[in-house]
PDB file of C-alpha atoms in Angstrom:
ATOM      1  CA  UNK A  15     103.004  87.252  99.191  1.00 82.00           C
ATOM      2  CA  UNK A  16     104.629  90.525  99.027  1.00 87.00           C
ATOM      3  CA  UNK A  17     103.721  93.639  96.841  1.00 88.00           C
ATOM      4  CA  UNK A  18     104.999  96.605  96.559  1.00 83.00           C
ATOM      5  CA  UNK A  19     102.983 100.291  95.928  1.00 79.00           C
ATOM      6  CA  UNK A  20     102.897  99.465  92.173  1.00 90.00           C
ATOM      7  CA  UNK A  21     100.602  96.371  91.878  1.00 94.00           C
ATOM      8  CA  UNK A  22      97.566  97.375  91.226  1.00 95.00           C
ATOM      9  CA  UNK A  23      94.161  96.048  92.746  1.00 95.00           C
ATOM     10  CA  UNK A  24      92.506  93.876  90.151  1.00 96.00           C
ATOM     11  CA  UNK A  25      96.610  91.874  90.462  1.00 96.00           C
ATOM     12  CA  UNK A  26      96.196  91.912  94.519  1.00 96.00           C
ATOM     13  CA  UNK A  27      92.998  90.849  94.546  1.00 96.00           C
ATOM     14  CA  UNK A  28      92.854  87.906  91.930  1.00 96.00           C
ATOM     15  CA  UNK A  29      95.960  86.487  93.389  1.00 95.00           C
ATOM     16  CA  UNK A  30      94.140  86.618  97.233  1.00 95.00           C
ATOM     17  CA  UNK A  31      91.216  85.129  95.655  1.00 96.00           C
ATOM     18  CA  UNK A  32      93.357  82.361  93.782  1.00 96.00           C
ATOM     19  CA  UNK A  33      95.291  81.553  97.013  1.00 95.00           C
ATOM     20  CA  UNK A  34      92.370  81.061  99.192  1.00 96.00           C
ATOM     21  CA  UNK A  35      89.187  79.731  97.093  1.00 96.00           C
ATOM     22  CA  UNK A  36      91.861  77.307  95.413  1.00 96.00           C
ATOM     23  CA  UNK A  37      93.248  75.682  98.004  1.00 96.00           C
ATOM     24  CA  UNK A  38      91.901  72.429  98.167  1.00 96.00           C
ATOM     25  CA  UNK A  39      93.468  72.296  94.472  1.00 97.00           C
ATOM     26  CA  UNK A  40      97.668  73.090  95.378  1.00 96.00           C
ATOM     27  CA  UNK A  41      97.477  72.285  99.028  1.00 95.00           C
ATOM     28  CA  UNK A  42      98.979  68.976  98.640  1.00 96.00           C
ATOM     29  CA  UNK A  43     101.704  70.114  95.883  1.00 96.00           C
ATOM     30  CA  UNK A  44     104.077  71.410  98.208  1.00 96.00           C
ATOM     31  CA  UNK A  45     104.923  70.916 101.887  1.00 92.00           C
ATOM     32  CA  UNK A  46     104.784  74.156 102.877  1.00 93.00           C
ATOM     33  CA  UNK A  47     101.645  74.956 100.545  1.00 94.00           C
ATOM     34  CA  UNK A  48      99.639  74.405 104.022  1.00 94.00           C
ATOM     35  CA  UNK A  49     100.933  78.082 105.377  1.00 92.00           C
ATOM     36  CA  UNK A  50      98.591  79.395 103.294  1.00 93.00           C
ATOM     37  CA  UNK A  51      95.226  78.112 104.198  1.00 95.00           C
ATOM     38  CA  UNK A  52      93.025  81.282 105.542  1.00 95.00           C
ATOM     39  CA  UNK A  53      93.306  79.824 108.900  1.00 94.00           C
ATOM     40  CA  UNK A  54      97.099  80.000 109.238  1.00 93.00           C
ATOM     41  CA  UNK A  55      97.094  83.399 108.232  1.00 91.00           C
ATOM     42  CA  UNK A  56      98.546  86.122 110.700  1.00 91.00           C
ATOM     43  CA  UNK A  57      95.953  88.752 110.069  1.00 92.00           C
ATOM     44  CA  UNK A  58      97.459  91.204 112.800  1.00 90.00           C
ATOM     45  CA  UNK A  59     101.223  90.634 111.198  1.00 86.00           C
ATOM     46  CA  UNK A  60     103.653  93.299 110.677  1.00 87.00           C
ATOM     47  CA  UNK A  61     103.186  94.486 107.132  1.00 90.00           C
ATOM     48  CA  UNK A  62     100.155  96.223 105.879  1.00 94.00           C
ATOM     49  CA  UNK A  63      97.831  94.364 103.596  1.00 94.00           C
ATOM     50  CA  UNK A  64      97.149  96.041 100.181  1.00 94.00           C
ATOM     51  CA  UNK A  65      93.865  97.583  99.959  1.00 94.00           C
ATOM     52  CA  UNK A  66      92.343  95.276  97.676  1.00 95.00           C
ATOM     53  CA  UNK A  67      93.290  92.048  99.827  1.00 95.00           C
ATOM     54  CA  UNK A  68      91.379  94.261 102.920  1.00 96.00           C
ATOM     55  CA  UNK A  69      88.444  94.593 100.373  1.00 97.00           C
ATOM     56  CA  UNK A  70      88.237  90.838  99.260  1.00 97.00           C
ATOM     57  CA  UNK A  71      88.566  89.690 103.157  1.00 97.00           C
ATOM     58  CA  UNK A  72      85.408  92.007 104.243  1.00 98.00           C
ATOM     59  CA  UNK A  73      83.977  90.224 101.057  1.00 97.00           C
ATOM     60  CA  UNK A  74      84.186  86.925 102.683  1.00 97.00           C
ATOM     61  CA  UNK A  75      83.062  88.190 106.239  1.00 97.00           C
ATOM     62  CA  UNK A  76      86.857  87.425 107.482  1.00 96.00           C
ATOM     63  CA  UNK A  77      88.024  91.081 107.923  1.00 97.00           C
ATOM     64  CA  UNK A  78      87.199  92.529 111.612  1.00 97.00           C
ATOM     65  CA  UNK A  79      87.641  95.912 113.532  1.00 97.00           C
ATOM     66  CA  UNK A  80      90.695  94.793 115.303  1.00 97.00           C
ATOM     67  CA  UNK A  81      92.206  93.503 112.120  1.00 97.00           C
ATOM     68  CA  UNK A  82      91.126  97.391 110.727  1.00 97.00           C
ATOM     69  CA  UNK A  83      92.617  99.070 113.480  1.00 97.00           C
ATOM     70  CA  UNK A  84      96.032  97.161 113.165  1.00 96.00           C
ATOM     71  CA  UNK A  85      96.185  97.515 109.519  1.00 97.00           C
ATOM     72  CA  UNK A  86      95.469 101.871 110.443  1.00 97.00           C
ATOM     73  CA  UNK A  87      98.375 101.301 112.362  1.00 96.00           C
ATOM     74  CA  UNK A  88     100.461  99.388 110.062  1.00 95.00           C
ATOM     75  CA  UNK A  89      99.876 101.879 107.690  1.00 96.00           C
ATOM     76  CA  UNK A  90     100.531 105.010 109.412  1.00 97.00           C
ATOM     77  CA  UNK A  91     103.910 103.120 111.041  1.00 96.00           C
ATOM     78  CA  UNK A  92     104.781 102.796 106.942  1.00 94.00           C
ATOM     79  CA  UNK A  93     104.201 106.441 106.536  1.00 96.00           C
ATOM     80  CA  UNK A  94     106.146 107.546 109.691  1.00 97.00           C
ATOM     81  CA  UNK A  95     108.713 105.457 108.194  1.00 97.00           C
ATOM     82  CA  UNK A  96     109.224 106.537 104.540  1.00 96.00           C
ATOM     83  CA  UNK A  97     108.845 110.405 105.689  1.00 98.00           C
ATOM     84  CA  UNK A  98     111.583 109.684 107.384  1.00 98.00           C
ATOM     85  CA  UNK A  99     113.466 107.657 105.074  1.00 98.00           C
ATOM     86  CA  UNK A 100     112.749 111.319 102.799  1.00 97.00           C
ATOM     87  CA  UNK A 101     114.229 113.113 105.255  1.00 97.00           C
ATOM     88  CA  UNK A 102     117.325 111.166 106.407  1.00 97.00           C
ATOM     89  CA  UNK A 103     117.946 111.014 102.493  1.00 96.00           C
ATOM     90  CA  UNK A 104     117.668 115.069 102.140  1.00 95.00           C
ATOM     91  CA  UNK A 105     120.334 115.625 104.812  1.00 91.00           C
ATOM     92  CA  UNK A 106     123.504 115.368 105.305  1.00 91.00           C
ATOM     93  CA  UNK A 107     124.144 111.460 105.269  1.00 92.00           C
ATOM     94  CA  UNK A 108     127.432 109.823 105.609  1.00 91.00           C
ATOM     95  CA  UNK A 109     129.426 107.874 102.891  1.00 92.00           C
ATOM     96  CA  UNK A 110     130.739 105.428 104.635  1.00 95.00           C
ATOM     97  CA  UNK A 111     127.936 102.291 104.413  1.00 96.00           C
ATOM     98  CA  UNK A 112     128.236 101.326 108.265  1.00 96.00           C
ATOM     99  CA  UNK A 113     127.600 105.153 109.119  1.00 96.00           C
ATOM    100  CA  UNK A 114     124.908 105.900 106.590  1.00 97.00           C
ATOM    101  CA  UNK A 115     122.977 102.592 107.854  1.00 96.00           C
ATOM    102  CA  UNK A 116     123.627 103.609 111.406  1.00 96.00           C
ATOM    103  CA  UNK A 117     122.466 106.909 110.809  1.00 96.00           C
ATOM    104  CA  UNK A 118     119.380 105.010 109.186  1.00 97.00           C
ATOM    105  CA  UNK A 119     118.987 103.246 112.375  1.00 97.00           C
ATOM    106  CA  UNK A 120     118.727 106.317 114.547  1.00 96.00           C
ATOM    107  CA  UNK A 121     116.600 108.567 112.585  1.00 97.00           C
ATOM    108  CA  UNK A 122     114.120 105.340 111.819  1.00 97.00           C
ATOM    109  CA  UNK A 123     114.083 104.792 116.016  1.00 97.00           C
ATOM    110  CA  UNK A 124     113.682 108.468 116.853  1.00 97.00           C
ATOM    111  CA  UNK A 125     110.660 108.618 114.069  1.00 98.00           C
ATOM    112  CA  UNK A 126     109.165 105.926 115.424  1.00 97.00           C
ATOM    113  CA  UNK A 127     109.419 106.840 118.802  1.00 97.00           C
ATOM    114  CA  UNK A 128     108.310 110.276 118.449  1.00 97.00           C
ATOM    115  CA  UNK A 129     104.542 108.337 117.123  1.00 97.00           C
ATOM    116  CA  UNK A 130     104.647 106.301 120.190  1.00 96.00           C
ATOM    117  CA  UNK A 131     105.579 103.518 118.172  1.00 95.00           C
ATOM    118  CA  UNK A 132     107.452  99.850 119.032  1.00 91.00           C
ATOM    119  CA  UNK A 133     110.804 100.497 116.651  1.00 93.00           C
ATOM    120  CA  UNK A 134     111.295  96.206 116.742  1.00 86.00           C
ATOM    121  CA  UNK A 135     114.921  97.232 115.299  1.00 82.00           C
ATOM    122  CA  UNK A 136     117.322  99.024 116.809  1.00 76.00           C
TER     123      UNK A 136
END
C-alpha cells in the first residue's frame, strides 16, 4: 500500500498491523492476497516506508540497520527529488507537455546525480 505525506500515523500503522497479524484470516480470499505475507515483502524497495510502518516493524524485531540505512537513503533521494521538482517549477518551464516533461527529466537526472544517486529513469 501506498500513502502519501497526509496519512497520518495511527492510519499507517493500524493498516500495517491489520495486513500482517491478520493474515492467516484474508490470505486465502484472493490469489494475489499471498504478496503480502511479511516474508514476501521487499524491505529494501524503492519507496520509503512511512514512519509509523518503520516504528511497528522495530516493534516486531523485523526492522534492521541495513533496512534503516536504505530507508535514510530513500528518504533523502525523495527530498533531492521534490527540491527539485520546487525548483524546475519556479523557473522558466516550457508549455509544450513533451518539453516541460523533458525538461522534468533532465533537471530530476542532474539532481540526482549531483547526490551521487542511481536516477533509474532517464
Amino acid at each position: 500500500l501506498i500513502g502519501n505525506d497526509r496519512l497520518d500515523d495511527e492510519t499507517a500503522r493500524s493498516l500495517i498491523k491489520v495486513l500482517i497479524e491478520d493474515f492467516d484470516k484474508y490470505k486465502d480470499a484472493a490469489p494475489g492476497n499471498a504478496g503480502y505475507a511479511l516474508d514476501n515483502q521487499n524491505m529494501e524497495w524503492v519507496i520509503p516506508f512511512h514512519d509509523a510502518v518503520v516504528e511497528y516493524y522495530k516493534e516486531i524485531g523485523h526492522w534492521t540497520d541495513e533496512m534503516q540505512q536504505h530507508q535514510d537513503m530513500l528518504v533523502k533521494r525523495q527530498n533531492v527529488l521534490m527540491d527539485a521538482w520546487k525548483e524546475y517549477k519556479a523557473g522558466d518551464t516550457p508549455s509544450d507537455d513533451e518539453a516541460f516533461k523533458q525538461g522534468w527529466m533532465e533537471a530530476r537526472a542532474e539532481a540526482l546525480k549531483a547526490e551521487d544517486m542511481d536516477v533509474v529513469f532517464e
